[in-house]
GROMACS .gro file of C-alpha atoms in nm:
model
   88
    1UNK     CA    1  -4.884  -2.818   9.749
    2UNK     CA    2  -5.099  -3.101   9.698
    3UNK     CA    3  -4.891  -3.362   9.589
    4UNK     CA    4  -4.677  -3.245   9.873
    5UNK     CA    5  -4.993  -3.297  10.080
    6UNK     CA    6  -5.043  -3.609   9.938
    7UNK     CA    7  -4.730  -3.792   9.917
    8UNK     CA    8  -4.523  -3.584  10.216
    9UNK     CA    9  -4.181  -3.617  10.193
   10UNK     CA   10  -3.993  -3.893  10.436
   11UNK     CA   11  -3.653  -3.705  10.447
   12UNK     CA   12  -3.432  -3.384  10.349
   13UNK     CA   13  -3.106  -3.435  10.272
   14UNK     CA   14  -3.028  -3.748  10.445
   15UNK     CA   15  -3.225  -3.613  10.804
   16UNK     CA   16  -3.570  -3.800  10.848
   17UNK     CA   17  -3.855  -3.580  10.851
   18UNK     CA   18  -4.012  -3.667  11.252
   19UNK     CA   19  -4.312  -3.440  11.163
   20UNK     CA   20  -4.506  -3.305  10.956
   21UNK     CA   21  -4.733  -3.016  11.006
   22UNK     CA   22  -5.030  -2.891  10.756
   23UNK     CA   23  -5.160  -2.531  10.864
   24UNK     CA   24  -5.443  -2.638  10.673
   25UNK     CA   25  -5.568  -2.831  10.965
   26UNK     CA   26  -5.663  -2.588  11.239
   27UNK     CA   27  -5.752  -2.881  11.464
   28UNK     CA   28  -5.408  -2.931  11.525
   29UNK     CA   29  -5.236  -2.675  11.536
   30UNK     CA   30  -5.465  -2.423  11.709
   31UNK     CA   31  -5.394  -2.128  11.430
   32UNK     CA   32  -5.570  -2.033  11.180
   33UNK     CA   33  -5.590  -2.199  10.828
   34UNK     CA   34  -5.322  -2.111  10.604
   35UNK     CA   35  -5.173  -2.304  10.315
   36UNK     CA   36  -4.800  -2.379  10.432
   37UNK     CA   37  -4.645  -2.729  10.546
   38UNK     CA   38  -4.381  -2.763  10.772
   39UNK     CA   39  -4.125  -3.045  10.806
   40UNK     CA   40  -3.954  -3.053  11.161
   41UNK     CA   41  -3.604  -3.257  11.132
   42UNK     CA   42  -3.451  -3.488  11.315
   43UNK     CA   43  -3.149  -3.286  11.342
   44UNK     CA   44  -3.346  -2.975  11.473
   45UNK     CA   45  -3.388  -2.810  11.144
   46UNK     CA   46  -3.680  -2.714  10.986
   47UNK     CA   47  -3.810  -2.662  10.626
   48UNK     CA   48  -4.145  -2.472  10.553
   49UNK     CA   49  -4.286  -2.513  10.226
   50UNK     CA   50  -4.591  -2.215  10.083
   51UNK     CA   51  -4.698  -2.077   9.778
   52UNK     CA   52  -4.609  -1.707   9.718
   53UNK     CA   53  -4.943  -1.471   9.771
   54UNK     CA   54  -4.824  -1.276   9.465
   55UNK     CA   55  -4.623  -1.435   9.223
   56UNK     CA   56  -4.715  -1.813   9.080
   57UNK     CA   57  -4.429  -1.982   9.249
   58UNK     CA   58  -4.356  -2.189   9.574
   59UNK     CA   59  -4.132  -2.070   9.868
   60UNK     CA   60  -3.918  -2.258  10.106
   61UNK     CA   61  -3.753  -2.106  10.433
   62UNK     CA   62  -3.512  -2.341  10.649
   63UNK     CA   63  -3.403  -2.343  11.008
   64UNK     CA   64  -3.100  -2.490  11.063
   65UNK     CA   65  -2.847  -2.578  11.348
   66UNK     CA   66  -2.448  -2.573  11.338
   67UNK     CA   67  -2.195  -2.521  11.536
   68UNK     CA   68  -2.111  -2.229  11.346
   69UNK     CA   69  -2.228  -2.025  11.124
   70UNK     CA   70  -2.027  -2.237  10.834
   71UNK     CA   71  -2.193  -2.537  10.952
   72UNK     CA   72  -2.529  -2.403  10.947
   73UNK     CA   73  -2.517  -2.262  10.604
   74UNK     CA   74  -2.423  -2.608  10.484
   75UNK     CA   75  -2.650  -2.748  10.618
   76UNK     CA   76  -2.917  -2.523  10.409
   77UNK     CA   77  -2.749  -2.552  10.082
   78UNK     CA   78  -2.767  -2.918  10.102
   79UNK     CA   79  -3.171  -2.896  10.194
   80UNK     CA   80  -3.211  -2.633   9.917
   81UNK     CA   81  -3.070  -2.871   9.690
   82UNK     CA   82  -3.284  -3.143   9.890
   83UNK     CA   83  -3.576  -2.955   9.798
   84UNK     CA   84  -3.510  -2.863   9.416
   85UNK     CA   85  -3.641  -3.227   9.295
   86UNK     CA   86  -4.016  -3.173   9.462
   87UNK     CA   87  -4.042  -2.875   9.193
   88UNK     CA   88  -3.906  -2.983   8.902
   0.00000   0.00000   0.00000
């Protein structure tokens, strides 16, 4: 999460990341503090990035648009395999 933090990721899967969002700062977002990052797309999808609270591992959860549900689901295949590389 910190080199995440650090170095934020420009793009997913070819879609340009047009902002970034760390829960860490309450200032701007208004909630309270909470150790997730989220990437909004420029396509309208969305990946959110948080360690697990019980296991030592990382999640990711994507939103993701298509004009069917086909679409959509390749669309979050190709950010899970977008995301694999930040992990590794």
């Amino acid at each position: 999460m910190a080199d995440l933090r650090k170095d934020a990721p420009k793009e997913f899967a070819g879609h340009k990341v047009v902002r970034a969002t760390d829960y860490e700062d309450t200032a701007s977002t208004g909630l309270p503090k909470a150790n997730v990052l989220r990437y909004d797309l420029e396509d309208g999808a969305v990946v959110i990035v948080r360690p697990s609270g019980t296991e030592p591992k990382i999640k990711t959860y994507f939103t993701t648009k298509g004009n069917d549900l086909a679409e959509a689901q390749a669309e979050k295949d190709a950010l899970t395999e977008a995301v694999k590389p930040l992990f590794a």
